[in-house]
mmCIF file of C-alpha atoms in Angstrom:
data_model
loop_
_atom_site.group_PDB
_atom_site.id
_atom_site.type_symbol
_atom_site.label_atom_id
_atom_site.label_comp_id
_atom_site.label_asym_id
_atom_site.label_seq_id
_atom_site.Cartn_x
_atom_site.Cartn_y
_atom_site.Cartn_z
ATOM 1 C CA SER L 414 1.865 18.116 14.453
ATOM 2 C CA GLN L 415 1.757 20.211 11.276
ATOM 3 C CA LYS L 416 -1.649 19.584 8.988
ATOM 4 C CA ILE L 417 -2.249 20.473 4.654
ATOM 5 C CA GLU L 418 -5.339 19.901 3.581
ATOM 6 C CA GLN L 419 -6.123 19.883 -0.450
ATOM 7 C CA ASN L 420 -10.159 19.998 -0.850
ATOM 8 C CA SER L 421 -10.461 18.208 -3.392
ATOM 9 C CA GLU L 422 -9.567 15.237 -4.312
ATOM 10 C CA ALA L 423 -10.530 16.111 -8.733
ATOM 11 C CA LEU L 424 -11.796 19.068 -10.118
ATOM 12 C CA ASN L 425 -12.857 19.330 -13.453
ATOM 13 C CA ILE L 426 -13.252 22.007 -15.636
ATOM 14 C CA GLN L 427 -14.105 23.267 -19.631
ATOM 15 C CA GLU L 428 -11.396 24.434 -21.182
ATOM 16 C CA GLY L 429 -10.738 28.427 -21.202
ATOM 17 C CA LYS L 430 -12.661 28.591 -17.403
ATOM 18 C CA THR L 431 -10.431 29.629 -14.892
ATOM 19 C CA ALA L 432 -9.916 26.478 -12.565
ATOM 20 C CA THR L 433 -9.335 27.160 -8.591
ATOM 21 C CA LEU L 434 -7.819 24.719 -6.872
ATOM 22 C CA THR L 435 -7.750 26.009 -2.135
ATOM 23 C CA CYS L 436 -5.166 24.745 0.111
ATOM 24 C CA ASN L 437 -5.956 25.164 3.839
ATOM 25 C CA TYR L 438 -3.903 24.035 7.177
ATOM 26 C CA THR L 439 -3.497 23.730 10.146
ATOM 27 C CA ASN L 440 -1.702 24.079 13.639
ATOM 28 C CA TYR L 441 0.982 25.904 11.929
ATOM 29 C CA SER L 442 1.727 29.327 10.721
ATOM 30 C CA PRO L 443 4.521 28.818 7.896
ATOM 31 C CA ALA L 444 7.316 30.563 6.505
ATOM 32 C CA TYR L 445 5.890 30.542 2.887
ATOM 33 C CA LEU L 446 3.912 27.834 0.995
ATOM 34 C CA GLN L 447 4.345 26.831 -2.787
ATOM 35 C CA TRP L 448 2.868 24.330 -5.437
ATOM 36 C CA TYR L 449 3.896 21.862 -7.578
ATOM 37 C CA ARG L 450 2.527 20.079 -10.305
ATOM 38 C CA GLN L 451 2.706 16.377 -10.495
ATOM 39 C CA ASP L 452 1.816 14.199 -14.230
ATOM 40 C CA PRO L 453 1.845 10.837 -13.732
ATOM 41 C CA GLY L 454 4.569 8.772 -13.804
ATOM 42 C CA ARG L 455 6.085 11.758 -13.275
ATOM 43 C CA GLY L 456 8.449 13.664 -9.870
ATOM 44 C CA PRO L 457 6.510 16.973 -8.841
ATOM 45 C CA VAL L 458 8.092 20.329 -10.333
ATOM 46 C CA PHE L 459 7.630 23.155 -9.452
ATOM 47 C CA LEU L 460 5.981 25.990 -10.048
ATOM 48 C CA LEU L 461 5.459 28.874 -7.429
ATOM 49 C CA LEU L 462 6.324 29.970 -3.908
ATOM 50 C CA ILE L 463 4.760 32.619 -1.821
ATOM 51 C CA ARG L 464 5.761 34.210 1.222
ATOM 52 C CA GLU L 465 3.490 34.991 4.494
ATOM 53 C CA ASN L 466 4.443 38.415 4.070
ATOM 54 C CA GLU L 467 2.833 37.812 0.604
ATOM 55 C CA LYS L 468 -0.733 38.689 -0.727
ATOM 56 C CA GLU L 469 -0.868 37.444 -4.033
ATOM 57 C CA LYS L 470 1.901 35.745 -6.948
ATOM 58 C CA ARG L 471 1.346 35.700 -10.489
ATOM 59 C CA LYS L 472 3.061 33.789 -12.671
ATOM 60 C CA GLU L 473 2.033 33.688 -16.699
ATOM 61 C CA ARG L 474 -1.400 32.092 -16.368
ATOM 62 C CA LEU L 475 -1.395 31.452 -12.209
ATOM 63 C CA LYS L 476 -1.585 33.419 -10.414
ATOM 64 C CA VAL L 477 -1.381 31.596 -5.677
ATOM 65 C CA THR L 478 -3.596 33.692 -2.913
ATOM 66 C CA PHE L 479 -2.099 32.996 0.309
ATOM 67 C CA ASP L 480 -4.370 34.462 3.853
ATOM 68 C CA THR L 481 -2.491 34.026 6.936
ATOM 69 C CA THR L 482 -6.252 34.714 9.254
ATOM 70 C CA LEU L 483 -7.574 32.141 7.534
ATOM 71 C CA LYS L 484 -4.901 29.497 6.551
ATOM 72 C CA GLN L 485 -5.130 28.839 3.454
ATOM 73 C CA SER L 486 -4.057 29.378 -0.297
ATOM 74 C CA LEU L 487 -6.226 29.441 -3.171
ATOM 75 C CA PHE L 488 -3.995 28.942 -6.910
ATOM 76 C CA HIS L 489 -5.338 29.797 -10.045
ATOM 77 C CA ILE L 490 -5.435 28.825 -13.716
ATOM 78 C CA THR L 491 -6.607 31.298 -16.332
ATOM 79 C CA ALA L 492 -8.010 30.536 -19.379
ATOM 80 C CA SER L 493 -7.152 26.481 -18.302
ATOM 81 C CA GLN L 494 -5.842 24.251 -21.650
ATOM 82 C CA PRO L 495 -5.879 20.549 -21.736
ATOM 83 C CA ALA L 496 -1.929 20.838 -21.011
ATOM 84 C CA ASP L 497 -2.025 21.716 -17.917
ATOM 85 C CA SER L 498 -4.639 18.497 -17.214
ATOM 86 C CA ALA L 499 -2.637 17.289 -13.865
ATOM 87 C CA THR L 500 -2.083 16.723 -9.943
ATOM 88 C CA TYR L 501 -1.022 19.917 -8.084
ATOM 89 C CA LEU L 502 0.044 19.873 -4.604
ATOM 90 C CA CYS L 503 0.276 22.136 -2.056
ATOM 91 C CA ALA L 504 3.353 22.559 0.124
ATOM 92 C CA LEU L 505 4.990 24.310 3.440
ATOM 93 C CA ASP L 506 8.486 24.144 4.875
ATOM 94 C CA ASN L 507 8.293 22.180 7.683
ATOM 95 C CA GLN L 508 8.892 23.620 11.846
ATOM 96 C CA ALA L 509 12.486 23.326 10.903
ATOM 97 C CA GLY L 510 12.466 24.096 8.018
ATOM 98 C CA THR L 511 14.445 21.271 6.971
ATOM 99 C CA ALA L 512 11.850 19.404 4.579
ATOM 100 C CA LEU L 513 8.063 20.222 2.658
ATOM 101 C CA ILE L 514 5.177 18.406 4.027
ATOM 102 C CA PHE L 515 3.235 18.114 0.954
ATOM 103 C CA GLY L 516 -0.828 17.623 0.077
ATOM 104 C CA LYS L 517 -2.433 14.112 -0.711
ATOM 105 C CA GLY L 518 -2.782 16.626 -4.165
ATOM 106 C CA THR L 519 -5.865 17.948 -6.546
ATOM 107 C CA THR L 520 -5.937 16.305 -10.033
ATOM 108 C CA LEU L 521 -7.849 18.780 -12.900
ATOM 109 C CA SER L 522 -8.997 17.279 -16.089
ATOM 110 C CA VAL L 523 -9.570 20.294 -18.160
ATOM 111 C CA SER L 524 -11.706 19.173 -21.932
ATOM 112 C CA SER L 525 -11.981 21.342 -24.277
ATOM 113 C CA ASN S 975 22.365 21.240 -17.248
ATOM 114 C CA ALA S 976 20.883 18.449 -16.025
ATOM 115 C CA GLY S 977 18.121 17.879 -13.447
ATOM 116 C CA VAL S 978 17.750 15.990 -10.360
ATOM 117 C CA MET S 979 19.163 11.895 -11.645
ATOM 118 C CA GLN S 980 17.797 8.848 -10.412
ATOM 119 C CA ASN S 981 18.315 5.404 -11.295
ATOM 120 C CA PRO S 982 16.856 2.550 -11.155
ATOM 121 C CA ARG S 983 13.205 4.469 -12.468
ATOM 122 C CA HIS S 984 11.991 0.617 -12.031
ATOM 123 C CA LEU S 985 13.005 -2.106 -9.373
ATOM 124 C CA VAL S 986 11.456 -5.354 -8.222
ATOM 125 C CA ARG S 987 13.254 -6.678 -4.905
ATOM 126 C CA ARG S 988 11.516 -10.133 -3.733
ATOM 127 C CA ARG S 989 10.518 -9.381 0.101
ATOM 128 C CA GLY S 990 13.409 -9.884 2.347
ATOM 129 C CA GLN S 991 16.397 -8.499 -0.199
ATOM 130 C CA GLU S 992 18.000 -6.070 -0.020
ATOM 131 C CA ALA S 993 16.762 -2.305 -2.069
ATOM 132 C CA ARG S 994 19.384 0.274 -3.392
ATOM 133 C CA LEU S 995 18.081 3.390 -4.830
ATOM 134 C CA ARG S 996 20.633 6.143 -6.740
ATOM 135 C CA CYS S 997 19.937 10.157 -6.584
ATOM 136 C CA SER S 998 22.461 12.314 -8.486
ATOM 137 C CA PRO S 999 21.169 15.660 -7.482
ATOM 138 C CA MET S 1000 21.331 18.813 -9.945
ATOM 139 C CA LYS S 1001 24.722 20.065 -10.652
ATOM 140 C CA GLY S 1002 25.766 23.039 -7.637
ATOM 141 C CA HIS S 1003 22.265 21.741 -5.332
ATOM 142 C CA SER S 1004 23.866 20.602 -1.752
ATOM 143 C CA HIS S 1005 20.619 19.644 -0.051
ATOM 144 C CA VAL S 1006 19.399 15.847 -0.864
ATOM 145 C CA TYR S 1007 16.000 14.865 0.174
ATOM 146 C CA TRP S 1008 13.873 11.527 -0.173
ATOM 147 C CA TYR S 1009 9.842 10.940 -0.611
ATOM 148 C CA ARG S 1010 8.179 8.147 -0.335
ATOM 149 C CA GLN S 1011 4.296 8.766 -2.366
ATOM 150 C CA LEU S 1012 1.576 5.553 -2.283
ATOM 151 C CA PRO S 1013 -1.128 4.877 -4.065
ATOM 152 C CA GLU S 1014 -3.344 7.020 -3.600
ATOM 153 C CA GLU S 1015 -1.324 8.732 -0.631
ATOM 154 C CA GLY S 1016 0.884 12.353 -0.742
ATOM 155 C CA LEU S 1017 4.514 12.464 -0.616
ATOM 156 C CA LYS S 1018 5.944 12.179 2.769
ATOM 157 C CA PHE S 1019 9.413 13.083 3.765
ATOM 158 C CA MET S 1020 11.862 10.479 4.428
ATOM 159 C CA VAL S 1021 15.255 12.382 4.944
ATOM 160 C CA TYR S 1022 17.360 15.618 4.286
ATOM 161 C CA LEU S 1023 20.669 14.816 3.457
ATOM 162 C CA GLN S 1024 23.563 17.365 3.056
ATOM 163 C CA LYS S 1025 27.147 15.966 1.970
ATOM 164 C CA GLU S 1026 28.347 13.556 4.721
ATOM 165 C CA ASN S 1027 25.977 14.347 7.134
ATOM 166 C CA ILE S 1028 21.933 13.725 7.785
ATOM 167 C CA ILE S 1029 20.043 16.283 8.743
ATOM 168 C CA ASP S 1030 17.296 15.550 9.213
ATOM 169 C CA GLU S 1031 15.120 11.688 9.111
ATOM 170 C CA SER S 1032 12.488 11.689 11.366
ATOM 171 C CA GLY S 1033 9.873 10.980 8.007
ATOM 172 C CA MET S 1034 12.313 7.945 8.039
ATOM 173 C CA PRO S 1035 11.557 4.433 9.926
ATOM 174 C CA LYS S 1036 13.562 2.908 12.503
ATOM 175 C CA GLU S 1037 14.077 0.236 11.179
ATOM 176 C CA ARG S 1038 15.371 -1.322 7.539
ATOM 177 C CA PHE S 1039 15.746 1.983 5.796
ATOM 178 C CA SER S 1040 18.822 3.829 6.018
ATOM 179 C CA ALA S 1041 20.160 6.792 3.507
ATOM 180 C CA GLU S 1042 23.286 8.970 3.122
ATOM 181 C CA PHE S 1043 25.494 10.449 1.038
ATOM 182 C CA PRO S 1044 29.047 10.693 0.313
ATOM 183 C CA LYS S 1045 31.024 13.152 -0.508
ATOM 184 C CA GLU S 1046 31.103 11.885 -3.488
ATOM 185 C CA GLY S 1047 29.372 9.804 -5.910
ATOM 186 C CA PRO S 1048 25.147 10.359 -5.377
ATOM 187 C CA SER S 1049 22.830 9.914 -2.402
ATOM 188 C CA ILE S 1050 21.786 6.172 -1.606
ATOM 189 C CA LEU S 1051 18.317 5.237 -0.289
ATOM 190 C CA ARG S 1052 19.001 1.723 1.432
ATOM 191 C CA ILE S 1053 15.973 -0.601 2.282
ATOM 192 C CA GLN S 1054 16.945 -3.785 3.535
ATOM 193 C CA GLN S 1055 15.175 -6.894 3.821
ATOM 194 C CA VAL S 1056 12.007 -5.341 2.062
ATOM 195 C CA VAL S 1057 9.119 -6.120 2.834
ATOM 196 C CA ARG S 1058 5.122 -6.021 0.581
ATOM 197 C CA GLY S 1059 4.386 -3.204 2.429
ATOM 198 C CA ASP S 1060 7.218 -0.788 0.783
ATOM 199 C CA SER S 1061 5.660 -0.805 -2.723
ATOM 200 C CA ALA S 1062 5.967 2.832 -3.487
ATOM 201 C CA ALA S 1063 8.023 5.228 -5.389
ATOM 202 C CA TYR S 1064 10.580 7.036 -4.110
ATOM 203 C CA PHE S 1065 12.030 10.389 -5.427
ATOM 204 C CA CYS S 1066 14.809 12.390 -4.475
ATOM 205 C CA ALA S 1067 15.220 16.021 -4.787
ATOM 206 C CA SER S 1068 17.579 18.303 -4.815
ATOM 207 C CA SER S 1069 17.498 22.030 -4.247
ATOM 208 C CA PRO S 1070 20.642 24.798 -3.491
ATOM 209 C CA PRO S 1071 23.137 26.010 -0.779
ATOM 210 C CA GLY S 1072 21.175 28.590 1.496
ATOM 211 C CA SER S 1073 17.336 27.860 3.025
ATOM 212 C CA PRO S 1074 16.869 23.435 2.560
ATOM 213 C CA SER S 1075 13.448 23.468 1.717
ATOM 214 C CA TYR S 1076 12.826 26.333 -1.342
ATOM 215 C CA GLU S 1077 12.007 24.975 -3.974
ATOM 216 C CA GLN S 1078 12.786 22.615 -4.362
ATOM 217 C CA TYR S 1079 13.716 19.815 -7.501
ATOM 218 C CA PHE S 1080 12.215 16.322 -8.537
ATOM 219 C CA GLY S 1081 13.640 13.695 -10.088
ATOM 220 C CA PRO S 1082 11.531 10.858 -12.309
ATOM 221 C CA GLY S 1083 11.093 9.026 -9.185
ATOM 222 C CA THR S 1084 12.026 4.980 -8.372
ATOM 223 C CA ARG S 1085 8.899 2.290 -8.893
ATOM 224 C CA LEU S 1086 9.413 -0.496 -6.200
ATOM 225 C CA THR S 1087 7.775 -3.556 -6.435
ATOM 226 C CA VAL S 1088 8.193 -6.293 -3.836
ATOM 227 C CA THR S 1089 6.595 -9.507 -4.854
#
């Protein structure tokens, strides 16, 4: 079955630095990969989707890469701000294409 | 344009009672998904529905749990004879017609506590 791992549970960085979060997956070749943000007590919010034939995607201060050979996605937040503090979830479509499989998330803390 | 709505936001049930969780998808969305999030764990898929049809219920426990998405009205996730292990946050998500697992829009969740 598909497995997703987000390499660290927590990441602490200083304001203005670039945060880099990692998502690795096994046993599957997804058609696309997504990143979500979740704040405490709230539902996840969609951030970015990247397809298997795309190497990189950007949205404002966010950048996602997708390496299907390494089975890995990197999620970058440049010029990070305290407001970026949240849990970031990586998600893949399941093989049937009927649902998303989520990683456990990485909790990012940006200190001023 | 209202987002995905879930109610109640918090629900307390005693062991053995029934829990009913409701979800209204975003306007124009025809796919509904239910996920469960246990403390310190990730979101786990439970069931995917379209209007009047269950498409994939592979993540839903075989007993005590059921889901529906009627032609009119919200989607309902029903848990019968709740046990303490059912305590969790239950999230509903919806997506527009098309590929079912494209970006999903989540509701605020229902936090179920079983005492």
